Amino acid sequence: MYAGSNTGIGKTTALDLAKRGARVILACRNKEKAEAAVYDIRKESGNPEVLYMHLDLASLKSVRDFAETFLKSEPRLDLLINNAGLIASGRTEDGFGMAFGVNHLGHFLLTLLLLDRLKQAEHSRVINVSALLHRLGSVDFNLLNTHKDLVTGQSSWHAFRAYCHSKLCNVLFTRELANRLEGTSVTCYCLHPGVISTEIGRNMGVLQKLLFLPMSKLFFMDPEGGAQTTLYCALQEGLEPLSGRYFSSCALQNVSARGRDDALAKKLWEVLFCFASLGGSSVSHLAAFDSGRHNLKSLQRPLSR
């Protein structure tokens, strides 16, 4: 299942998986673009098992609704790729900063709601698409508690900073998830896909686009090249001992000092769990979420990485 897959590296990765005969679920917000992507992927791959399901990561209700629909209709989940990402100001439906909510909190809740189904597979993986810019990120818990965001403003600079912070959250989440899943059949990885010419800046202002887009065409790799590390983490045999680690250019890489902070990762998990539990949920949603929490192992020894 692929969250954020109707354009760019998401679509390219989904196409590759479809060519390999996988059943691929495109979890996307924009129905028109998603259905067009499904048509293109089916046509090019010759695989009819490519489907669209609506998912808006800027709405925790939408994430819960998606998970409920998926769990009712799909008996198996071998691979969850959390790929959606944006640089944008504004607020989500639940009042969180847009970049924080879409790039991280929505993925966090989605992953926990689907963990039981992932555990039912003999071997399954969670892939979190982060970015090299996580090195510029930090986590201010005071801001999270007071502003439901990782930045204080809505300027272009704040939007960029929020993106960096959200990518650090991806790294920390992967690390903590690996600790909690130790001893299960599920492993997880995060990655920097490369500097890619995609629609990540679609919500930028006019001036930003004038500066950003020409540079992206000249210096950034295309989505096919950018999809390779995602595919490596999804398909490469023998990666299980490296669960929780960070990859780039199809190779193991080091993360920032903050990205290796197990105490920070654990605290972030606890705060995110509280956030993700907010908002009305049906009994079945709460049961699924609670099951995901209680079946996770408590924090094991810190990862030696």
Coordinates of N, CA and C in Angstrom, one line a residue, residues 73-209:
S73 N -11.5 -4.6 3.5 CA -11.4 -5.1 2.1 C -10.2 -5.8 1.7
E74 N -9.1 -5.6 2.4 CA -7.8 -6.1 2.0 C -7.3 -7.1 3.1
P75 N -7.2 -8.4 2.8 CA -6.8 -9.3 3.8 C -5.3 -9.4 4.1
R76 N -4.5 -8.7 3.2 CA -3.1 -8.8 3.4 C -2.4 -7.5 3.1
L77 N -1.3 -7.3 3.9 CA -0.5 -6.1 3.7 C 1.0 -6.5 3.9
D78 N 1.8 -6.4 2.9 CA 3.2 -6.8 3.0 C 4.1 -5.6 3.0
L79 N 3.6 -4.5 2.5 CA 4.5 -3.3 2.3 C 3.7 -2.0 2.4
L80 N 4.1 -1.2 3.4 CA 3.4 0.1 3.6 C 4.5 1.2 3.3
I81 N 4.3 2.0 2.3 CA 5.2 3.1 1.9 C 4.6 4.4 2.2
N82 N 5.1 5.1 3.2 CA 4.7 6.5 3.6 C 5.5 7.5 2.8
N83 N 4.9 8.0 1.7 CA 5.7 8.8 0.8 C 5.2 10.3 0.7
A84 N 4.0 10.5 1.1 CA 3.4 11.9 0.8 C 4.2 12.9 1.6
G85 N 4.4 14.1 0.9 CA 5.2 15.1 1.5 C 4.9 16.4 0.8
L86 N 5.0 17.5 1.6 CA 4.8 18.9 1.0 C 5.5 19.9 1.8
I87 N 5.8 21.0 1.1 CA 6.2 22.2 1.8 C 5.1 23.3 1.7
A88 N 4.5 23.5 2.8 CA 3.3 24.4 2.8 C 3.0 25.0 4.1
S89 N 2.4 26.1 4.1 CA 1.9 26.7 5.4 C 0.5 26.4 5.6
G90 N -0.2 26.9 6.6 CA -1.6 26.6 6.8 C -1.8 25.5 7.9
R91 N -3.0 25.1 8.0 CA -3.4 24.2 9.1 C -4.1 23.0 8.5
T92 N -4.0 21.9 9.1 CA -4.8 20.7 8.8 C -6.2 20.8 9.3
E93 N -7.1 19.9 9.0 CA -8.4 19.9 9.4 C -8.5 19.8 11.0
D94 N -7.5 19.2 11.6 CA -7.5 19.1 13.0 C -6.7 20.2 13.7
G95 N -6.2 21.2 13.0 CA -5.6 22.3 13.6 C -4.1 22.2 13.7
F96 N -3.5 21.2 13.2 CA -2.0 21.0 13.2 C -1.4 21.8 12.1
G97 N -0.1 22.1 12.2 CA 0.6 22.7 11.1 C 0.6 21.8 9.9
M98 N 0.4 22.3 8.7 CA 0.2 21.5 7.5 C 1.3 20.5 7.2
A99 N 2.6 21.0 7.3 CA 3.7 20.1 7.0 C 3.8 19.0 8.0
F100 N 3.7 19.4 9.3 CA 3.8 18.5 10.4 C 2.7 17.4 10.3
G101 N 1.4 17.9 10.0 CA 0.3 17.0 9.9 C 0.3 16.0 8.8
V102 N 0.7 16.5 7.6 CA 0.7 15.7 6.4 C 1.9 14.8 6.3
N103 N 3.1 15.5 6.5 CA 4.3 14.7 6.3 C 4.6 13.7 7.4
H104 N 4.0 14.0 8.6 CA 4.4 13.0 9.7 C 3.2 12.5 10.5
L105 N 2.4 13.3 11.1 CA 1.3 12.9 12.0 C 0.4 11.9 11.3
G106 N -0.1 12.3 10.1 CA -1.0 11.4 9.3 C -0.4 10.0 9.1
H107 N 0.9 10.0 8.7 CA 1.6 8.8 8.5 C 1.8 7.9 9.8
F108 N 2.0 8.6 10.8 CA 2.1 8.0 12.1 C 0.9 7.2 12.5
L109 N -0.3 7.9 12.4 CA -1.5 7.3 12.7 C -1.9 6.1 11.8
L110 N -1.6 6.4 10.5 CA -1.9 5.4 9.5 C -1.1 4.1 9.8
T111 N 0.2 4.2 10.1 CA 1.0 3.1 10.3 C 0.5 2.3 11.5
L112 N 0.2 3.0 12.6 CA -0.3 2.3 13.8 C -1.6 1.5 13.6
L113 N -2.5 2.1 12.8 CA -3.8 1.5 12.5 C -3.6 0.3 11.7
L114 N -2.5 0.2 10.9 CA -2.4 -1.0 10.0 C -1.3 -2.0 10.5
L115 N -0.8 -1.8 11.7 CA 0.3 -2.6 12.2 C -0.2 -4.1 12.3
D116 N -1.4 -4.3 12.9 CA -1.8 -5.7 13.0 C -1.9 -6.4 11.7
R117 N -2.3 -5.8 10.7 CA -2.4 -6.4 9.4 C -1.0 -6.7 8.8
L118 N -0.1 -5.8 9.1 CA 1.3 -6.0 8.6 C 1.9 -7.2 9.4
K119 N 1.6 -7.3 10.7 CA 2.2 -8.4 11.5 C 1.7 -9.8 11.0
Q120 N 0.5 -9.8 10.3 CA 0.0 -11.1 9.8 C 0.7 -11.6 8.7
A121 N 1.5 -10.8 8.0 CA 2.3 -11.3 6.9 C 3.6 -12.0 7.4
E122 N 4.1 -12.9 6.6 CA 5.3 -13.6 7.1 C 6.5 -12.6 7.2
H123 N 6.7 -11.7 6.3 CA 7.7 -10.7 6.4 C 7.0 -9.4 5.8
S124 N 7.0 -8.3 6.5 CA 6.5 -7.1 6.0 C 7.4 -5.9 6.3
R125 N 7.2 -4.8 5.6 CA 8.1 -3.7 5.8 C 7.3 -2.4 5.8
V126 N 7.7 -1.4 6.6 CA 7.2 0.0 6.6 C 8.4 0.8 6.0
I127 N 8.1 1.6 5.0 CA 9.1 2.5 4.4 C 8.7 3.9 4.6
N128 N 9.5 4.7 5.3 CA 9.2 6.1 5.5 C 10.1 7.0 4.7
V129 N 9.6 7.7 3.7 CA 10.4 8.6 2.9 C 10.7 9.9 3.6
S130 N 11.9 10.1 4.0 CA 12.3 11.3 4.8 C 13.1 12.2 3.8
A131 N 14.2 12.8 4.2 CA 14.9 13.7 3.4 C 16.2 14.0 4.0
L132 N 17.2 14.4 3.2 CA 18.5 14.8 3.8 C 18.3 16.1 4.7
L133 N 17.3 16.9 4.4 CA 17.0 18.1 5.2 C 16.6 17.8 6.6
H134 N 16.5 16.5 6.9 CA 16.2 16.2 8.4 C 17.4 16.7 9.2
R135 N 18.5 16.9 8.6 CA 19.7 17.3 9.4 C 19.5 18.7 9.9
L136 N 18.6 19.5 9.2 CA 18.4 20.9 9.7 C 17.2 20.9 10.7
G137 N 16.6 19.8 11.0 CA 15.4 19.7 11.8 C 15.7 19.6 13.3
S138 N 14.6 20.0 14.0 CA 14.6 19.9 15.5 C 13.2 19.7 15.9
V139 N 13.0 19.3 17.2 CA 11.7 19.1 17.7 C 11.5 19.9 19.0
D140 N 10.6 20.9 19.0 CA 10.4 21.7 20.2 C 9.0 21.3 20.7
F141 N 9.1 20.6 21.8 CA 7.8 20.0 22.4 C 6.9 21.1 23.0
N142 N 7.5 22.2 23.4 CA 6.7 23.3 23.9 C 5.8 23.9 22.8
L143 N 6.5 24.0 21.6 CA 5.7 24.5 20.4 C 4.6 23.5 20.0
L144 N 4.9 22.2 20.1 CA 4.0 21.2 19.8 C 2.7 21.3 20.7
N145 N 3.0 21.5 21.9 CA 1.9 21.6 22.9 C 1.1 22.9 22.8
T146 N 1.8 24.0 22.5 CA 1.1 25.2 22.5 C 0.5 25.6 21.1
H147 N 1.2 25.2 20.0 CA 0.8 25.6 18.7 C 0.4 24.4 17.8
K148 N 0.5 23.2 18.3 CA 0.2 22.0 17.5 C 1.1 22.1 16.2
D149 N 2.3 22.5 16.3 CA 3.2 22.7 15.2 C 4.6 22.7 15.7
L150 N 5.5 22.7 14.7 CA 6.9 22.7 15.0 C 7.6 24.1 14.7
V151 N 6.8 25.0 14.2 CA 7.2 26.4 13.9 C 6.2 27.3 14.5
T152 N 6.5 28.6 14.5 CA 5.7 29.6 15.1 C 4.9 30.5 14.1
G153 N 5.3 30.5 12.9 CA 4.7 31.4 11.9 C 4.3 30.7 10.6
Q154 N 3.8 31.5 9.6 CA 3.3 30.9 8.4 C 4.0 31.5 7.2
S155 N 5.2 32.0 7.3 CA 6.0 32.6 6.2 C 6.6 31.4 5.4
S156 N 7.1 31.8 4.3 CA 7.8 30.8 3.4 C 9.0 30.2 4.2
W157 N 9.7 31.0 5.0 CA 10.8 30.4 5.7 C 10.3 29.4 6.8
H158 N 9.2 29.8 7.4 CA 8.6 28.9 8.4 C 8.2 27.6 7.7
A159 N 7.6 27.7 6.5 CA 7.2 26.5 5.8 C 8.3 25.6 5.5
F160 N 9.5 26.2 5.1 CA 10.7 25.4 4.9 C 11.2 24.7 6.1
R161 N 11.2 25.5 7.2 CA 11.7 24.9 8.5 C 10.8 23.8 9.0
A162 N 9.5 24.0 8.8 CA 8.5 23.0 9.2 C 8.8 21.7 8.4
Y163 N 9.1 21.8 7.1 CA 9.4 20.6 6.3 C 10.6 19.9 6.9
C164 N 11.7 20.6 7.2 CA 12.9 20.0 7.8 C 12.6 19.3 9.1
H165 N 11.8 20.0 9.9 CA 11.4 19.4 11.2 C 10.6 18.1 11.0
S166 N 9.7 18.1 10.1 CA 8.8 17.0 9.8 C 9.7 15.8 9.3
K167 N 10.7 16.1 8.6 CA 11.5 15.0 8.0 C 12.4 14.4 9.2
L168 N 12.8 15.2 10.1 CA 13.5 14.6 11.3 C 12.5 13.7 12.1
C169 N 11.3 14.1 12.2 CA 10.2 13.3 12.8 C 10.1 12.0 12.2
N170 N 10.2 11.9 10.8 CA 10.1 10.7 10.1 C 11.3 9.7 10.5
V171 N 12.5 10.3 10.7 CA 13.6 9.5 11.1 C 13.5 9.0 12.5
L172 N 13.0 9.8 13.4 CA 12.8 9.4 14.8 C 11.7 8.4 14.9
F173 N 10.7 8.5 14.2 CA 9.6 7.6 14.2 C 10.1 6.2 13.7
T174 N 10.8 6.2 12.6 CA 11.3 4.9 12.1 C 12.2 4.2 13.2
R175 N 13.0 5.0 13.9 CA 13.9 4.4 14.9 C 13.1 3.8 16.0
E176 N 12.2 4.6 16.5 CA 11.3 4.1 17.7 C 10.5 3.0 17.2
L177 N 9.9 3.0 16.0 CA 9.1 1.9 15.6 C 9.9 0.6 15.5
A178 N 11.1 0.7 15.0 CA 12.0 -0.5 15.0 C 12.2 -1.1 16.3
N179 N 12.5 -0.2 17.3 CA 12.7 -0.7 18.7 C 11.4 -1.4 19.2
R180 N 10.3 -0.8 18.9 CA 9.0 -1.4 19.5 C 8.6 -2.7 18.7
L181 N 9.1 -2.8 17.5 CA 8.7 -4.0 16.7 C 9.8 -5.1 16.7
E182 N 10.8 -4.9 17.5 CA 11.8 -5.9 17.6 C 11.2 -7.3 18.0
G183 N 11.6 -8.3 17.3 CA 11.1 -9.6 17.6 C 9.8 -10.0 16.8
T184 N 9.3 -9.0 16.0 CA 8.1 -9.3 15.2 C 8.5 -9.5 13.7
S185 N 7.6 -9.8 12.9 CA 7.9 -10.0 11.5 C 7.9 -8.7 10.7
V186 N 7.8 -7.6 11.3 CA 7.7 -6.3 10.6 C 9.0 -5.5 10.9
T187 N 9.6 -5.1 9.8 CA 10.8 -4.2 9.9 C 10.5 -2.9 9.2
C188 N 11.3 -1.9 9.5 CA 11.0 -0.5 8.9 C 12.3 0.2 8.6
Y189 N 12.2 1.1 7.6 CA 13.4 1.8 7.1 C 12.9 3.2 6.7
C190 N 13.9 4.2 6.8 CA 13.6 5.5 6.3 C 14.7 5.8 5.3
L191 N 14.5 6.8 4.5 CA 15.4 7.1 3.4 C 15.3 8.5 2.9
H192 N 16.4 8.9 2.3 CA 16.5 10.2 1.5 C 16.5 9.7 0.0
P193 N 15.4 10.1 -0.8 CA 15.3 9.6 -2.1 C 16.2 10.3 -3.1
G194 N 16.9 11.4 -2.7 CA 17.6 12.2 -3.6 C 16.9 13.5 -3.8
V195 N 17.6 14.5 -4.4 CA 17.0 15.8 -4.7 C 16.3 15.7 -6.0
I196 N 15.0 15.7 -6.0 CA 14.2 15.2 -7.1 C 13.3 16.3 -7.6
S197 N 13.1 16.4 -8.9 CA 12.1 17.3 -9.5 C 10.7 16.7 -9.5
T198 N 9.9 17.1 -8.4 CA 8.6 16.6 -8.3 C 7.6 17.7 -8.0
E199 N 6.4 17.4 -7.5 CA 5.4 18.4 -7.2 C 5.5 18.8 -5.7
I200 N 6.6 18.5 -5.0 CA 6.6 18.8 -3.6 C 6.4 20.3 -3.3
G201 N 6.8 21.2 -4.2 CA 6.6 22.6 -4.0 C 5.3 23.2 -4.6
R202 N 4.3 22.3 -4.8 CA 3.1 22.8 -5.5 C 2.4 23.8 -4.7
N203 N 2.6 23.9 -3.4 CA 1.9 24.8 -2.5 C 2.7 26.1 -2.2
M204 N 3.9 26.2 -2.9 CA 4.7 27.4 -2.7 C 4.1 28.6 -3.3
G205 N 4.5 29.8 -2.9 CA 4.1 31.0 -3.4 C 4.7 31.2 -4.8
V206 N 4.2 32.3 -5.5 CA 4.7 32.5 -6.9 C 6.1 32.8 -6.9
L207 N 6.6 33.7 -6.0 CA 8.1 34.0 -6.0 C 8.9 32.8 -5.7
Q208 N 8.5 32.0 -4.8 CA 9.2 30.7 -4.5 C 9.4 29.8 -5.7
K209 N 8.2 29.7 -6.4 CA 8.2 28.8 -7.6 C 9.1 29.4 -8.7

